[in-house]
């Protein structure tokens, strides 16, 4: 079907939403972008004047505030064109459009923004989710875990509709990871189709369905990480004991510490000042030859490149006793499955990213027994006066909401996707989406549809 216009109007988005909500996904912002057709069917380009242009490959760059397009036409010839503000590209080929090293379905919109070429992918939410599930979770995982991921990701995505000017979500961990066609598989498509339109709702509104890779034993209440404590984002025991990041350690030598803490000239003492209810570091003080520095747990994690803030520290000195003040961790054994657990309290809205994702798309390893030696690495041999900081941690990510490895563990125990979701999002309901689940979405879309049930 030919593409519509170069800039999608509000009325067009409403018409599309009557069939299925359409997502606008920010793919990239760069000085130059290149795209090409996947097969013999050419790309259809709108916004260059004179109707649709049919091209096999396109280079788009910004010059003097305008989009400059160099295209390989269907007949093999080359042509240079320009557009003032935007163009749109679509293909009838079901294999999608190549943008760099990835293929995308739907249509691609190219805009001039902040001196860059901004690329936004427009596509239906269910098509988008088939890739998100495969980008966020290994496709070989049990179907209930993939279904739980689909419902959480759908809820998160629909809450973002219309919140930004040109796009709803980003394709990165700033929102949800979306890698296009290559992340779609039969299992991720099944997970999305079998949960079609289902979302998580609490007190009549869609929830902030954040998730992370692995909590390290207990999930974190939202109020310990962000501004508001939401009634459905409380601490629960996790089922992630088989996660590769359930326990980990990382060491920093003297040179690395001086580079990481230039303000203090290195580290002589690291003192954890405050921890959360689950033992995650909230604030810590670093003391060095040139002074001291107080950091939040998030700042310390970013500076040291740690997997989480559920961490203990040991400072090993080559000539003196270890100087350490560490957090107590809260590791709980996983209880039996919990069924429906109601909490009618409402909470103010909050926003956050879904950072802290699975480290790779490799299939999960066989479930190993817990290895206590993960925290008992041999002490390094140090020279006199040499210092090594050892971080011993648990989990990967912010720890709030659904644990992806925990969902995997529950699925292996026989839980279905509803049990998984209601374990991590306490008091929530699972039901087909209605625009009334979020009044702001209702105002933007102005319609109900069969897709919403």
XYZ file of C-alpha atoms in Angstrom:
453
model
C 0.000 0.000 0.000
C 1.449 3.439 -0.856
C 2.601 5.586 1.995
C 0.428 8.491 3.130
C 2.203 11.775 3.875
C 5.584 12.938 5.042
C 4.345 14.123 8.431
C 1.650 12.126 10.231
C -1.178 14.393 11.389
C -3.159 13.973 14.604
C -6.263 12.871 12.689
C -4.271 10.205 10.866
C -2.915 8.836 14.136
C -6.484 8.647 15.474
C -7.569 6.713 12.391
C -4.664 4.295 12.811
C -5.453 3.871 16.503
C -8.989 2.760 15.590
C -7.325 -0.366 14.198
C -4.414 -0.734 16.595
C -2.407 1.893 18.482
C 0.586 3.048 16.462
C 3.954 3.492 18.150
C 6.508 6.135 17.182
C 9.948 4.758 18.025
C 13.051 6.947 17.912
C 15.710 4.833 16.195
C 18.599 7.252 15.811
C 19.842 10.810 15.516
C 22.907 11.208 13.306
C 24.428 13.518 10.679
C 24.048 10.859 7.959
C 21.784 7.804 7.679
C 21.623 5.135 4.983
C 18.814 2.753 4.133
C 18.007 0.279 1.396
C 15.363 -2.135 0.197
C 15.667 -5.749 1.310
C 14.665 -7.360 -1.964
C 13.480 -6.429 -5.431
C 10.638 -4.167 -4.323
C 11.845 -0.552 -4.201
C 11.338 1.850 -1.343
C 8.566 4.423 -1.674
C 9.699 7.907 -0.670
C 7.278 10.752 0.037
C 8.062 14.395 0.726
C 10.382 15.182 -2.179
C 7.751 16.731 -4.444
C 6.155 15.260 -7.539
C 4.526 12.305 -5.790
C 6.158 9.110 -4.593
C 9.762 8.486 -5.602
C 10.782 4.845 -5.980
C 14.342 4.098 -4.871
C 16.404 1.034 -4.035
C 18.876 2.748 -1.691
C 18.973 6.164 -0.028
C 21.483 8.309 1.814
C 20.029 11.125 3.911
C 22.204 13.893 5.336
C 21.685 17.382 6.697
C 23.107 20.345 4.797
C 22.271 24.033 5.379
C 19.280 23.059 7.493
C 17.699 20.880 4.777
C 17.561 17.151 4.173
C 19.745 16.181 1.231
C 18.837 12.855 -0.336
C 20.983 10.851 -2.707
C 19.037 7.929 -4.076
C 19.587 4.954 -6.324
C 16.465 4.835 -8.478
C 14.597 1.708 -9.554
C 16.182 1.868 -13.013
C 19.707 1.923 -11.540
C 20.323 5.641 -12.057
C 21.274 8.016 -9.237
C 19.461 11.169 -8.245
C 20.037 13.954 -5.723
C 17.034 15.666 -4.136
C 16.255 17.790 -1.109
C 13.446 18.340 1.378
C 12.873 21.238 3.721
C 11.856 19.407 6.891
C 10.788 15.766 6.550
C 10.502 12.739 4.302
C 8.863 9.394 4.842
C 9.874 5.985 3.510
C 7.844 2.795 3.294
C 8.092 -0.545 1.531
C 5.540 -3.150 0.495
C 8.162 -5.821 1.136
C 7.172 -7.763 4.303
C 10.875 -8.210 5.068
C 11.104 -4.542 6.013
C 13.582 -1.729 5.347
C 17.307 -1.872 6.069
C 18.532 1.053 8.166
C 22.222 0.534 8.771
C 22.623 -3.063 9.952
C 19.004 -3.628 11.055
C 15.646 -4.084 9.333
C 12.450 -2.381 10.446
C 8.786 -2.841 9.644
C 6.266 -0.052 9.191
C 7.424 3.278 7.842
C 10.426 5.450 8.627
C 10.145 9.201 9.076
C 13.216 11.427 8.681
C 13.132 14.813 10.416
C 15.523 17.710 10.963
C 16.080 18.036 14.709
C 18.900 19.785 16.595
C 21.246 19.743 13.654
C 20.787 15.991 13.124
C 18.747 13.631 10.975
C 16.211 12.051 13.332
C 14.734 8.686 12.315
C 11.360 7.643 13.766
C 9.790 4.241 13.067
C 5.954 4.215 12.877
C 4.358 0.786 13.354
C 1.554 -0.995 15.192
C 2.110 -1.717 18.868
C 1.765 -5.501 18.494
C 4.335 -5.606 15.675
C 6.634 -3.431 17.782
C 6.254 -5.768 20.769
C 7.243 -8.903 18.835
C 10.686 -7.325 18.462
C 10.815 -5.823 21.964
C 10.193 -9.202 23.612
C 13.002 -10.762 21.564
C 15.291 -7.808 22.281
C 14.655 -7.843 26.019
C 14.553 -11.584 26.678
C 16.137 -14.687 25.075
C 13.574 -16.155 22.684
C 14.289 -19.727 23.842
C 12.969 -19.001 27.328
C 9.681 -20.615 28.449
C 6.554 -19.129 26.880
C 5.075 -17.866 30.201
C 8.169 -15.719 30.785
C 7.951 -14.313 27.248
C 4.229 -13.651 27.712
C 4.884 -11.822 30.985
C 7.485 -9.705 29.195
C 4.983 -8.951 26.411
C 2.306 -7.710 28.826
C 4.758 -5.615 30.846
C 6.278 -4.121 27.679
C 2.834 -3.395 26.177
C 1.754 -1.621 29.351
C 4.925 0.430 29.441
C 4.649 1.354 25.749
C 0.995 2.397 25.802
C 1.614 4.659 28.809
C 4.132 6.582 26.712
C 1.822 7.390 23.768
C 2.048 11.074 22.918
C 4.301 12.045 25.828
C 7.057 13.373 23.539
C 6.671 15.596 20.508
C 8.054 13.498 17.648
C 8.194 10.041 19.217
C 6.683 7.953 22.007
C 9.631 5.768 23.018
C 13.289 5.278 22.211
C 14.715 2.031 20.836
C 17.308 1.826 23.626
C 17.348 0.988 27.334
C 16.163 4.553 27.939
C 12.735 3.088 27.135
C 12.665 -0.536 25.955
C 15.182 -2.250 23.711
C 13.835 -2.583 20.155
C 16.087 -4.112 17.490
C 13.675 -4.516 14.597
C 12.938 -7.581 12.489
C 15.975 -9.628 13.537
C 14.677 -9.900 17.115
C 11.336 -11.368 16.021
C 11.001 -15.148 16.318
C 8.037 -17.543 16.282
C 8.166 -17.702 20.093
C 8.147 -13.920 20.604
C 5.344 -13.524 18.056
C 3.347 -16.221 19.878
C 3.952 -14.496 23.218
C 2.591 -11.221 21.839
C -0.346 -12.697 19.923
C -1.472 -14.900 22.828
C -1.606 -11.850 25.140
C -2.920 -9.411 22.523
C -4.162 -6.122 24.039
C -3.588 -7.260 27.655
C -2.161 -4.643 30.032
C -1.547 -4.227 33.760
C -3.917 -1.863 35.564
C -4.070 -0.615 39.158
C -6.838 1.578 40.578
C -8.221 2.116 37.087
C -4.958 3.224 35.449
C -2.181 1.479 33.591
C 0.762 0.872 35.875
C 4.371 1.906 35.449
C 5.438 -1.614 34.431
C 9.190 -1.267 34.881
C 11.393 -4.343 34.837
C 15.033 -5.316 35.190
C 17.333 -8.276 34.619
C 17.910 -9.775 38.076
C 17.283 -8.432 41.582
C 19.785 -10.578 43.464
C 17.191 -12.117 45.764
C 14.665 -9.380 46.567
C 13.159 -6.671 44.379
C 13.396 -3.034 45.418
C 10.449 -0.794 46.414
C 10.024 2.022 43.884
C 10.312 4.681 46.583
C 13.861 3.587 47.363
C 14.972 4.264 43.768
C 12.693 7.005 42.457
C 10.558 9.747 43.939
C 7.278 7.969 44.683
C 6.423 4.707 46.374
C 3.799 3.035 44.202
C 1.552 0.427 45.863
C 2.207 -2.210 43.204
C 6.022 -1.792 43.153
C 6.925 -3.185 46.562
C 9.727 -5.544 47.553
C 9.050 -9.226 46.891
C 11.259 -12.290 47.053
C 12.798 -13.042 43.678
C 13.313 -16.378 41.931
C 16.543 -15.464 40.152
C 19.033 -17.709 41.957
C 20.119 -19.214 38.620
C 20.906 -15.844 37.041
C 24.547 -15.393 35.939
C 24.409 -12.059 37.775
C 22.856 -13.423 40.960
C 26.281 -13.053 42.586
C 29.272 -11.294 41.084
C 32.450 -9.502 42.069
C 34.694 -6.868 40.558
C 38.136 -5.596 41.587
C 39.815 -2.222 41.124
C 43.548 -1.717 41.578
C 45.269 1.406 42.870
C 45.755 2.948 39.432
C 42.113 2.425 38.506
C 40.936 3.962 41.788
C 43.049 7.071 41.241
C 41.577 7.427 37.755
C 38.000 6.830 38.916
C 38.240 9.145 41.926
C 40.417 12.000 40.732
C 38.738 14.430 43.150
C 40.014 12.464 46.134
C 43.265 11.237 44.586
C 42.206 7.602 44.933
C 40.579 5.656 47.759
C 41.784 5.062 51.303
C 38.386 4.261 52.750
C 34.915 3.586 51.349
C 32.073 3.881 53.842
C 28.466 2.988 53.060
C 26.364 5.589 54.872
C 22.836 4.457 54.077
C 21.184 1.392 52.576
C 17.683 0.599 51.395
C 15.372 -1.905 53.053
C 16.809 -4.656 50.834
C 20.441 -3.706 51.426
C 21.128 -1.656 48.298
C 23.542 1.224 48.726
C 21.798 4.601 48.863
C 24.737 6.818 49.843
C 28.444 6.219 50.406
C 31.494 8.280 51.328
C 34.812 7.876 49.536
C 37.908 9.133 51.364
C 41.262 9.618 49.686
C 44.554 11.522 50.049
C 42.991 14.746 48.718
C 39.680 14.707 50.576
C 36.327 12.963 50.690
C 33.335 12.619 48.392
C 29.727 11.572 49.092
C 27.930 9.753 46.266
C 24.486 8.245 45.840
C 24.291 4.530 45.201
C 23.375 5.188 41.579
C 26.331 7.537 41.119
C 28.694 5.011 42.690
C 27.331 2.246 40.473
C 27.805 4.349 37.342
C 31.302 5.428 38.295
C 32.482 1.893 39.055
C 30.491 0.221 36.278
C 28.705 -2.118 38.703
C 25.770 -4.330 37.782
C 23.644 -3.126 40.693
C 23.714 -1.197 43.957
C 23.157 -4.349 46.032
C 26.849 -4.534 46.814
C 29.398 -4.870 49.600
C 32.887 -3.393 49.431
C 36.207 -4.484 50.848
C 39.277 -2.273 50.628
C 42.365 -4.493 50.822
C 45.582 -2.736 51.846
C 48.958 -4.354 51.267
C 50.396 -3.187 54.587
C 47.500 -2.704 56.982
C 44.216 -4.268 57.948
C 41.299 -3.916 55.537
C 39.388 -0.668 55.891
C 35.745 -1.332 55.145
C 32.237 -0.337 56.069
C 29.787 -2.346 54.000
C 26.079 -2.764 53.508
C 24.218 -5.771 54.794
C 22.497 -7.502 51.897
C 19.009 -8.876 52.076
C 18.842 -12.222 50.317
C 15.617 -14.127 50.853
C 14.751 -17.642 49.852
C 11.986 -17.722 47.243
C 8.582 -18.557 48.799
C 5.795 -20.567 47.183
C 3.896 -18.839 44.393
C 1.525 -16.106 45.518
C -1.815 -15.823 43.742
C -4.041 -12.752 43.485
C -3.067 -10.217 46.128
C -5.293 -7.132 46.192
C -4.314 -3.609 47.147
C -6.842 -0.940 46.263
C -4.663 2.016 47.231
C -3.927 4.499 44.462
C -0.658 6.305 43.851
C 0.591 9.313 41.912
C 2.068 8.718 38.491
C 5.827 8.484 38.041
C 8.145 7.856 35.132
C 11.385 5.990 34.812
C 13.436 4.100 32.305
C 13.581 0.356 32.047
C 17.313 0.118 32.376
C 19.360 -2.833 33.586
C 18.590 -5.374 30.924
C 19.714 -8.872 30.073
C 23.344 -8.713 29.134
C 22.959 -10.727 25.943
C 20.557 -12.674 23.776
C 22.285 -15.988 24.363
C 20.047 -18.840 25.473
C 20.041 -19.359 29.237
C 22.526 -21.778 30.745
C 21.362 -24.923 32.541
C 20.336 -24.225 36.098
C 23.476 -24.611 38.236
C 23.591 -25.085 41.989
C 24.330 -21.919 43.907
C 28.045 -21.330 44.159
C 29.019 -19.862 47.539
C 32.572 -19.422 46.272
C 31.383 -16.550 44.071
C 31.917 -14.332 47.102
C 35.069 -16.130 48.253
C 37.632 -15.298 45.596
C 41.312 -15.668 46.572
C 42.778 -12.520 48.041
C 45.109 -10.746 45.645
C 48.842 -10.653 46.371
C 49.628 -6.991 47.025
C 52.799 -4.990 47.284
C 53.353 -2.928 50.422
C 51.096 0.110 50.268
C 49.110 -1.188 47.298
C 45.307 -0.980 47.558
C 42.613 -3.042 45.864
C 38.880 -2.349 46.142
C 36.724 -5.439 45.822
C 33.002 -5.082 45.111
C 30.845 -8.137 45.821
C 27.353 -7.724 44.493
C 24.056 -9.340 43.656
C 21.698 -8.793 40.744
C 21.728 -6.669 37.609
C 19.692 -3.491 37.200
C 17.670 -1.135 39.371
C 15.778 -4.007 40.990
C 12.274 -2.500 40.707
C 9.310 -4.364 39.224
C 9.547 -7.635 37.339
C 12.842 -9.487 37.412
C 13.386 -11.085 34.006
C 15.484 -13.917 35.435
C 12.908 -14.273 38.198
C 10.166 -14.602 35.577
C 12.282 -17.307 33.942
C 12.648 -19.107 37.270
C 8.922 -18.946 38.020
C 8.096 -20.251 34.541
C 10.385 -23.237 35.146
C 8.441 -23.911 38.353
C 5.191 -24.073 36.365
C 3.820 -20.554 36.820
C 1.782 -19.020 34.005
C 2.281 -15.441 32.857
C -0.538 -14.120 35.049
C 1.007 -15.608 38.191
C 4.398 -14.193 37.228
C 3.055 -10.683 36.668
C 0.902 -10.617 39.794
C 3.863 -11.770 41.873
C 5.972 -8.773 40.832
C 3.234 -6.135 40.411
C 1.261 -6.518 43.627
C -2.428 -5.641 43.511
C -2.454 -5.077 39.746
C -5.076 -6.494 37.379
C -4.523 -7.941 33.915
C -7.177 -6.984 31.390
C -7.656 -5.867 27.775
C -6.599 -2.290 27.239
C -9.216 0.461 27.214
C -8.425 4.113 26.646
C -10.106 4.850 29.983
C -7.218 2.999 31.652
C -5.289 6.232 31.207
C -7.298 9.474 30.811
C -4.446 11.196 28.974
C -4.378 8.426 26.366
C -8.164 8.702 25.992
C -7.832 12.406 25.187
C -5.131 11.722 22.610
C -6.868 8.865 20.823
C -10.541 9.920 21.191
C -11.815 6.472 20.273
C -12.343 2.911 21.408
C -11.811 -0.060 19.133
C -12.220 -3.789 18.831
C -8.477 -4.178 19.384
C -8.906 -2.916 22.953
C -11.557 -5.534 23.753
